[in-house]
Amino acid sequence: MTDLVLTSLEDGVLTIALNRPDKKNAITDAMYASMADALCEGAVDPDVRVVLLRAEGESFSAGNDIGDFAMIAMSGRPAEEMAVFRVLKALAHFEKPVVASVKGVAVGIGTTALLHCDLVYMAEDARLSAPFVNLALVPEAASSILLPARIGHVRAYEMFALGRAVDGVTAAAWGLANAALPAEVVDQAATDAAKALAARPAGALAATKRLMRDGAAIWAHMQVESRVFGERLMSAEAREAFTAFAERRAPDFSKV
Ligand code: COA
């Protein structure tokens, strides 16, 4: 079976690449588990100086696999057991620099994970969205505080509640990315930046990141969000949203 998450280490840069392009790199529980393993190992491996997040194919990620959401909702399994929470915990506490290369769509966690990256390079025509309410869910990955802090309440609310998608040029103007570039040069720009960081003193980089963000507070907020998210996952509204996605129709929330 093809590896759905690819990892490689070169010149101090650990690349973690989503590799499910036929499903727009929608992320399954097993993929989160691989990502979490890579992040946790990278955090303590002295040969890893920087992490680069990217994706194979035309899309960064269509977000959490909606089939997985539906399965968890039906199983009654606590949402906290989803491997995504290991990824979030690792990202919250990650002290080494994280660089992202984003092309195509970045939905849900495909967008909110970027709030934990230190440098973000984006295709001009990338499409960022966080349509949690459309799925009857709530924001995760501490995005309910990090996104409004970054772009302002009304823009963040519009993305969460109305599912507004934002292109790469707008994302860069709003401070969600360092640069919006032609799609064909985005990976190279991100790789160059990651290599430049790998040549910087690792101790100073880690100390700078610790001063700039409070990992413990971010993780605490992620846990608050995850309790609400877990409740929402089990709701009749969410069941309707997941069923509608599977049936390729618009959801009808008027009866739930
Ligand atoms: N979970 C599971 N499968 C997904 C998926 C997801 N989040 N996103 C896309 N896919 C699958 C589609 O079902 C389709 O599978 P198929 O070829 O077997 O039918 C394939 O990926 C391609 O997607 P498609 O919808 O045909 O591509 P598109 O270019 O028309 O639209 C998106 C792309 C991302 C806009 C659209 O797929 C979408 O809205 N996906 C859901 C995103 C989402 O809500 N994620 C959760 C956020 S919390």
Coordinates of N, CA, C and O and ligand atoms in Angstrom, one line a residue, residues 20 22-24 26-27 62-67 69 105 107-109 131-132 135 137 140 229 245 248, ligand 1:
R20 N -2.0 11.8 -0.5 CA -3.3 11.2 -0.8 C -4.0 12.1 -1.8 O -5.1 12.6 -1.6
D22 N -5.5 11.9 -4.6 CA -6.7 11.5 -5.3 C -7.9 12.0 -4.4 O -9.0 12.2 -4.9
K23 N -7.7 12.1 -3.1 CA -8.7 12.6 -2.1 C -8.4 14.0 -1.6 O -8.7 14.4 -0.5
K24 N -7.7 14.7 -2.5 CA -7.3 16.1 -2.1 C -6.5 16.2 -0.8 O -6.6 17.1 0.0
A26 N -7.2 14.7 1.9 CA -8.0 14.6 3.2 C -7.3 13.6 4.1 O -6.7 12.6 3.7
I27 N -7.3 14.0 5.4 CA -6.4 13.3 6.4 C -7.2 12.3 7.2 O -8.2 12.7 7.9
A62 N -7.7 18.7 2.0 CA -9.2 19.0 2.1 C -9.6 18.8 3.6 O -10.8 18.7 3.8
G63 N -8.7 18.7 4.5 CA -9.0 18.7 5.9 C -9.3 17.3 6.4 O -8.9 16.3 5.7
N64 N -9.9 17.2 7.5 CA -10.1 15.9 8.1 C -11.0 15.0 7.1 O -11.9 15.6 6.5
D65 N -10.7 13.7 7.0 CA -11.5 12.9 6.2 C -12.9 12.8 6.8 O -13.1 12.4 8.0
I66 N -13.9 13.2 6.0 CA -15.3 13.3 6.5 C -15.9 11.9 6.8 O -16.6 11.7 7.8
G67 N -15.4 10.9 6.1 CA -15.8 9.5 6.4 C -15.3 9.1 7.8 O -16.1 8.5 8.5
F69 N -14.8 11.2 10.3 CA -15.7 11.9 11.2 C -16.9 11.1 11.4 O -17.4 10.9 12.6
V105 N -6.3 23.6 -2.5 CA -7.2 23.8 -1.3 C -6.5 23.5 0.0 O -5.7 22.6 0.1
V107 N -8.4 23.1 3.5 CA -9.7 23.2 4.2 C -9.6 22.7 5.7 O -8.8 21.8 6.0
G108 N -10.3 23.3 6.6 CA -10.3 22.9 8.0 C -9.0 22.9 8.6 O -8.3 23.9 8.6
I109 N -8.5 21.7 9.0 CA -7.2 21.7 9.6 C -6.1 22.0 8.6 O -5.0 22.4 9.0
P131 N -14.5 25.9 7.1 CA -16.0 25.9 7.2 C -16.6 25.0 8.2 O -17.4 24.1 8.0
F132 N -16.1 25.1 9.5 CA -16.6 24.2 10.5 C -18.1 24.2 10.8 O -18.7 23.2 11.0
L135 N -20.3 22.2 8.6 CA -20.3 20.7 9.0 C -20.9 20.5 10.4 O -20.8 19.5 11.0
L137 N -19.8 21.7 13.1 CA -18.7 21.5 14.0 C -18.3 22.9 14.5 O -18.9 23.9 14.3
E140 N -11.1 24.2 15.6 CA -10.2 23.4 16.4 C -8.8 23.9 16.2 O -8.6 25.0 15.6
F229 N -15.9 20.1 20.4 CA -15.9 19.5 19.0 C -16.4 18.0 19.1 O -17.2 17.6 18.3
F245 N -22.6 15.1 2.7 CA -21.3 15.1 1.9 C -21.2 13.8 1.2 O -20.9 13.7 0.0
R248 N -23.4 13.7 -1.7 CA -23.1 14.7 -2.6 C -24.4 15.6 -2.8 O -24.8 16.0 -3.9
Ligands
COA1 N1 -13.0 13.7 3.3 C1 -13.1 12.7 2.6 N2 -13.0 12.7 1.2 C2 -12.8 13.9 0.6 C3 -12.7 15.1 1.4 C4 -12.8 15.0 2.8 N3 -12.6 16.0 3.6 N4 -12.5 16.1 0.5 C5 -12.5 15.6 -0.7 N5 -12.7 14.2 -0.6 C6 -12.7 13.3 -1.8 C7 -14.0 13.4 -2.5 O1 -15.1 12.7 -1.9 C8 -13.7 12.9 -3.9 O2 -13.6 11.5 -3.8 P1 -14.1 10.6 -5.0 O3 -13.2 10.9 -6.2 O4 -13.9 9.2 -4.5 O5 -15.5 11.0 -5.3 C9 -12.2 13.4 -4.0 O6 -11.7 13.6 -2.7 C10 -12.1 14.6 -4.8 O7 -12.9 15.6 -4.3 P2 -14.0 16.5 -5.1 O8 -15.0 17.0 -4.1 O9 -14.4 15.7 -6.3 O10 -13.0 17.7 -5.6 P3 -13.4 19.2 -5.9 O11 -12.2 19.8 -6.5 O12 -14.7 19.3 -6.6 O13 -13.7 19.8 -4.4 C11 -13.2 20.3 -2.1 C12 -12.6 19.9 -3.5 C13 -12.0 20.2 -1.1 C14 -13.7 21.7 -2.2 C15 -14.3 19.4 -1.7 O14 -13.9 18.0 -1.9 C16 -14.8 19.5 -0.3 O15 -15.5 20.5 0.0 N6 -14.4 18.6 0.5 C17 -14.7 18.6 1.9 C18 -13.9 19.6 2.7 C19 -14.3 19.6 4.2 O16 -15.3 20.0 4.5 N7 -13.3 19.1 5.0 C20 -13.5 19.0 6.5 C21 -13.2 20.4 7.1 S1 -13.4 20.3 8.9

